[in-house]
Short mmCIF file of C-alpha atoms in Angstrom, two decimals:
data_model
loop_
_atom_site.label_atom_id
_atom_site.label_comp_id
_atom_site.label_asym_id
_atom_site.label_seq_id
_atom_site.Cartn_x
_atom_site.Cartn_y
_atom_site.Cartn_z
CA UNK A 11 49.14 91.95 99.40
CA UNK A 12 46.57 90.46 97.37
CA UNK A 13 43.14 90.78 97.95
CA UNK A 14 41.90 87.26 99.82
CA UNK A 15 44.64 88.54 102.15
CA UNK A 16 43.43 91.49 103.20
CA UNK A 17 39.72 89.90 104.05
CA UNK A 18 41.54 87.79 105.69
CA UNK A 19 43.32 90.00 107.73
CA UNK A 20 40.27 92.04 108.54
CA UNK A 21 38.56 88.80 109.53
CA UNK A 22 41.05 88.38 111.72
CA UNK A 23 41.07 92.23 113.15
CA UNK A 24 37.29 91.53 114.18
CA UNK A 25 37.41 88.49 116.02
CA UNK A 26 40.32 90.13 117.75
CA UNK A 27 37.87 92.91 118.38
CA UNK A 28 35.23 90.65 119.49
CA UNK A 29 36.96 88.77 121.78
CA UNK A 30 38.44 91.72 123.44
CA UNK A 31 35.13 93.73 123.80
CA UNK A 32 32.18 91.57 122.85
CA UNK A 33 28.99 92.90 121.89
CA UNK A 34 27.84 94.43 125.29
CA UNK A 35 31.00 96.87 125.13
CA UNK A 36 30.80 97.69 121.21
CA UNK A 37 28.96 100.07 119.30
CA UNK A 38 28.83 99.63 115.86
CA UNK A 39 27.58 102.53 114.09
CA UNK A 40 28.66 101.32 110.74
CA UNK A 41 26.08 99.08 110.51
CA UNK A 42 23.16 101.34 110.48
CA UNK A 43 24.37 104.18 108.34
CA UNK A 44 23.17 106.98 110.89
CA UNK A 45 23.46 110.85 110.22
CA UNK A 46 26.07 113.07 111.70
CA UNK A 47 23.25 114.44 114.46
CA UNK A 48 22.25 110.63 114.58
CA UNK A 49 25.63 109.56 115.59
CA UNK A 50 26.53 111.84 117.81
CA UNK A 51 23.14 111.21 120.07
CA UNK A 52 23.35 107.30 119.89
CA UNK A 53 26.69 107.36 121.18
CA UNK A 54 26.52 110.35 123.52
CA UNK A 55 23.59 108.14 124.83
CA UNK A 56 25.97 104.83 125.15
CA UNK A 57 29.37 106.16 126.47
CA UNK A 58 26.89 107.66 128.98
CA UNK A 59 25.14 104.75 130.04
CA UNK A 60 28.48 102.61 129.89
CA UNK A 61 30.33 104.68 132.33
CA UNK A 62 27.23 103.77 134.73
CA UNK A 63 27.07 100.10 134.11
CA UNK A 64 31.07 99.40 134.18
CA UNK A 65 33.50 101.90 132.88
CA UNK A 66 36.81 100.72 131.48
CA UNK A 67 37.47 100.74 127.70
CA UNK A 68 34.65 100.28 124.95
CA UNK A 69 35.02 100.72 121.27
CA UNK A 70 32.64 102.55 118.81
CA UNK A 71 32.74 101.22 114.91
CA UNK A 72 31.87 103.97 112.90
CA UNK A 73 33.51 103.23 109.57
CA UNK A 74 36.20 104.55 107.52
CA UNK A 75 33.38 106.73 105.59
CA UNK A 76 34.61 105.41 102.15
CA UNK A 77 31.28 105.52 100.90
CA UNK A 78 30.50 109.75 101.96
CA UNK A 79 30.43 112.62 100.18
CA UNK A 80 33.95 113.77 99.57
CA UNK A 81 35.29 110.44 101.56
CA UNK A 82 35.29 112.34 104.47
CA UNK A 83 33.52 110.01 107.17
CA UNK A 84 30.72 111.77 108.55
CA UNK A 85 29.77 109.26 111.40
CA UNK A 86 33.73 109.40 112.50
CA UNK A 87 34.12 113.48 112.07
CA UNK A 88 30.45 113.38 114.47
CA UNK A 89 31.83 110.89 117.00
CA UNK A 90 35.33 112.50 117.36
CA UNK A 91 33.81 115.76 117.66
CA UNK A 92 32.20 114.40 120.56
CA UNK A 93 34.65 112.89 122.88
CA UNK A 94 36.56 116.40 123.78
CA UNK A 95 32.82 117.62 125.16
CA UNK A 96 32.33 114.33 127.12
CA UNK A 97 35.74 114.98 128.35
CA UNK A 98 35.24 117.86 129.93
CA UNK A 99 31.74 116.78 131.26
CA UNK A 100 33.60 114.12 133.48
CA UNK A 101 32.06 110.91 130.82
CA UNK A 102 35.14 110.19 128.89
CA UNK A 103 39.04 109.92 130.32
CA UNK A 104 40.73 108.89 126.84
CA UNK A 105 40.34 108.15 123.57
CA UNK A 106 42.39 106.31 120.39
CA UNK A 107 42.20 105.00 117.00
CA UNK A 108 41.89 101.73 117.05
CA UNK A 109 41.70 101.25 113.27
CA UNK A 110 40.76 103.69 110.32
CA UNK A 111 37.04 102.97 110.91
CA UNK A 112 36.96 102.08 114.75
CA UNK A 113 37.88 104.24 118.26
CA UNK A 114 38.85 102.89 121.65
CA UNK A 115 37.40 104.98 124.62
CA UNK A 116 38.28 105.00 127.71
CA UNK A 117 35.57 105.64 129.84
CA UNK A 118 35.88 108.08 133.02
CA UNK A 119 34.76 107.11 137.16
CA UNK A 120 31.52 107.66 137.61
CA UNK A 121 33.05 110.23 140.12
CA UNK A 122 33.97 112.05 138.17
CA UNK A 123 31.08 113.27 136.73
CA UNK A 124 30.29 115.26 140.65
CA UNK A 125 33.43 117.41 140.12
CA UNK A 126 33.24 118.04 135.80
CA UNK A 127 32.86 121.71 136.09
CA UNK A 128 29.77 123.69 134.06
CA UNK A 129 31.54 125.12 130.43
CA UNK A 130 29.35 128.63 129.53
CA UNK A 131 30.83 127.95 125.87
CA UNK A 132 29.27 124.69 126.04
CA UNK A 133 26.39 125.16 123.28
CA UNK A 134 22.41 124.70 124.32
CA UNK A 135 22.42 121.15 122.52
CA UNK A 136 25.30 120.51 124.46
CA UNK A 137 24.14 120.77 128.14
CA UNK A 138 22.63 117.82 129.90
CA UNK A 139 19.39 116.64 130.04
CA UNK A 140 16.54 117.96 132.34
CA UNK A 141 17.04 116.62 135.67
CA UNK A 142 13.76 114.16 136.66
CA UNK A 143 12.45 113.43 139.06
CA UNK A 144 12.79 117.38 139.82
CA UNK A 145 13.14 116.85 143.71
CA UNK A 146 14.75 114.74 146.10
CA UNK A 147 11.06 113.77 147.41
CA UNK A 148 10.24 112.36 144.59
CA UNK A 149 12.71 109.14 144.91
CA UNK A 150 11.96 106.28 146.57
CA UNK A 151 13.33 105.14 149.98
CA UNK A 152 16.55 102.94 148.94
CA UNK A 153 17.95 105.43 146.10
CA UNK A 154 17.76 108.55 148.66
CA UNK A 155 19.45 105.79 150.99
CA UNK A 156 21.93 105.41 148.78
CA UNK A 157 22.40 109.20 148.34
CA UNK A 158 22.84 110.37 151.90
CA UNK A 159 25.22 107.44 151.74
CA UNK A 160 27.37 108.80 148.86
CA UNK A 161 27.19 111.99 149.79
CA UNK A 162 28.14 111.05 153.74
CA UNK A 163 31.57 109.40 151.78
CA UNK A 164 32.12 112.41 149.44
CA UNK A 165 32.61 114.97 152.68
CA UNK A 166 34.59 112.15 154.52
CA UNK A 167 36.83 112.11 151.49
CA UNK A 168 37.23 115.26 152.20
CA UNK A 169 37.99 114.97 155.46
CA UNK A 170 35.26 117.79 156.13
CA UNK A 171 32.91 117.37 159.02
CA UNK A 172 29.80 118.29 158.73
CA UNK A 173 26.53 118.72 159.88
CA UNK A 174 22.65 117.87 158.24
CA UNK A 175 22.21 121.07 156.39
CA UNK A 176 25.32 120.06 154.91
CA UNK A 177 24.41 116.83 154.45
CA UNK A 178 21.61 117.08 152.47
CA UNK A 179 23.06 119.85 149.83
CA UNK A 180 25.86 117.23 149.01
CA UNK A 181 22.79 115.42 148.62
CA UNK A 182 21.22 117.43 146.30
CA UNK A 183 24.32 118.45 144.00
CA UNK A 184 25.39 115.05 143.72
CA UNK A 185 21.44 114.15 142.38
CA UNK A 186 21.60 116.95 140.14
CA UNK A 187 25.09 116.21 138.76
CA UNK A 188 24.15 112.60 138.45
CA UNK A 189 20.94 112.74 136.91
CA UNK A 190 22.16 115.56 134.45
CA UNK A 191 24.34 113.26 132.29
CA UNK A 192 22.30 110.13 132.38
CA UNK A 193 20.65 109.16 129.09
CA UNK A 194 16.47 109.28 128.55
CA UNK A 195 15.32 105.40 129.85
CA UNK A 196 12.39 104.03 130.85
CA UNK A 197 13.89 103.00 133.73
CA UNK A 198 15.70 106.46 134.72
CA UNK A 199 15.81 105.88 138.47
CA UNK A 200 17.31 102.70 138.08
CA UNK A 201 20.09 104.07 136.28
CA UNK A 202 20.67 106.65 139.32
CA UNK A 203 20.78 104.14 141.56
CA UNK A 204 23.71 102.09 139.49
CA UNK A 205 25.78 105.72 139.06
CA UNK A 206 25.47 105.95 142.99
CA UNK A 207 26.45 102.67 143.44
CA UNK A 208 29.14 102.95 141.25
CA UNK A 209 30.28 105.97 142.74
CA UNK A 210 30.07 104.86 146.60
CA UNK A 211 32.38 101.52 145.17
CA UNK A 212 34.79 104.09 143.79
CA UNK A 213 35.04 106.23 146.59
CA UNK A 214 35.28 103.05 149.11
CA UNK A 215 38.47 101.93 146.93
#
C-alpha cells in the first residue's frame, strides 16, 4: 500500500473517530507530549470527571510512542497501567485497543464507585484525594438534599428499613466515597452534586 494511501486511510480512521466521540469525549494525549507521571494524572483526572458528567465509552489518544526511547510508548505503557487501578476503584468497567496509538474505555456507573472496595496494596499515590469539604455541615442546603435523597434510595434498594441514625451514615459514606474519587476543581461541590445526581438517576432506573 503506497504511502498517499495510508494518510489517507488514517484520515479516514480520525474522522471516524471524531464523529463517533467528538472532542468533549476524547483525550488526546498525543498532542502534548506529556511524561509517564503526566499522563497518568491528566487522564486519571478525565476518566474521573467523565464518569460524573455522562459515562458510556470515551477514547484516550496517546500515540503509538514511535518517537520514545526504545519505541516503547511511554504515554500508552502509563495509561494502560492505569485502567486495572480505576477498575477496581469502581471508575472504569472496560477497556480496548482501538488502534496502535488510541484506547476505548468504557466508563463505570457512578454507583459504582459507593460499593469499589478499599485495596491495602493500593500504593500511597494511588489512594484518592482528600475528602473536602471535611464534614457534611459544610455543604450547602440542595447538595445535602440531594444526599439524604441518594442515600434514602441506596437502603430502599436494599430493601432495608431503616431509621435516622441510619440514615445519615449512608449519608456520610456515600459523601466520603463520592468525594474521594472526584478530581481537584474549582468548582468541587458542583461536581458532587452531578455524581449524586447521576447516581440517584441510576438507582431510579
Amino acid at each position: 500500500m503506497g504511502r498517499s494511501s495510508k494518510r489517507g486511510l488514517k484520515g479516514l480512521r480520525e474522522a471516524f473517530d471524531e464523529a463517533t466521540f467528538g472532542p468533549d469525549k476524547t483525550l488526546n494525549l498525543r498532542e502534548s507530549l506529556p511524561s509517564g507521571i503526566e499522563a497518568r494524572s491528566r487522564a486519571e483526572s478525565w476518566l474521573r470527571a467523565k464518569q460524573v458528567s455522562g459515562g458510556g465509552d470515551v477514547l484516550i489518544v496517546t500515540g503509538r510512542g514511535n518517537q520514545s526511547p526504545g519505541g516503547v510508548g511511554i504515554v500508552r505503557e502509563s495509561v494502560l497501567a492505569l485502567l486495572p487501578f480505576l477498575r477496581r476503584r469502581g471508575v472504569v468497567e472496560s477497556w480496548r485497543e482501538h488502534t496502535a496509538g488510541s484506547v476505548v474505555v468504557t466508563l463505570a456507573p457512578v454507583t459504582q464507585l459507593l460499593t469499589a472496595p478499599s485495596r491495602k496494596r493500593d500504593s500511597q499515590a494511588d489512594r484518592p484525594l482528600p475528602v473536602t469539604p471535611d464534614n457534611l455541615a459544610a455543604l450547602d442546603g440542595e447538595t445535602l438534599r440531594l444526599l439524604r435523597l441518594l442515600a434514602t434510595r441506596t437502603i430502599e434498594s436494599l430493601g432495608i428499613s431503616h431509621g435516622e441514625q441510619f440514615l445519615e451514615e449512608e449519608m456520610r459514606r456515600a459523601f466520603e466515597m463520592l468525594s474521594a474519587t472526584l478530581p481537584l476543581s474549582a468548582d468541587r461541590e458542583g461536581m458532587l452534586r452531578r455524581a449524586i445526581e447521576a447516581a440517584i438517576e441510576e438507582l431510579d432506573e
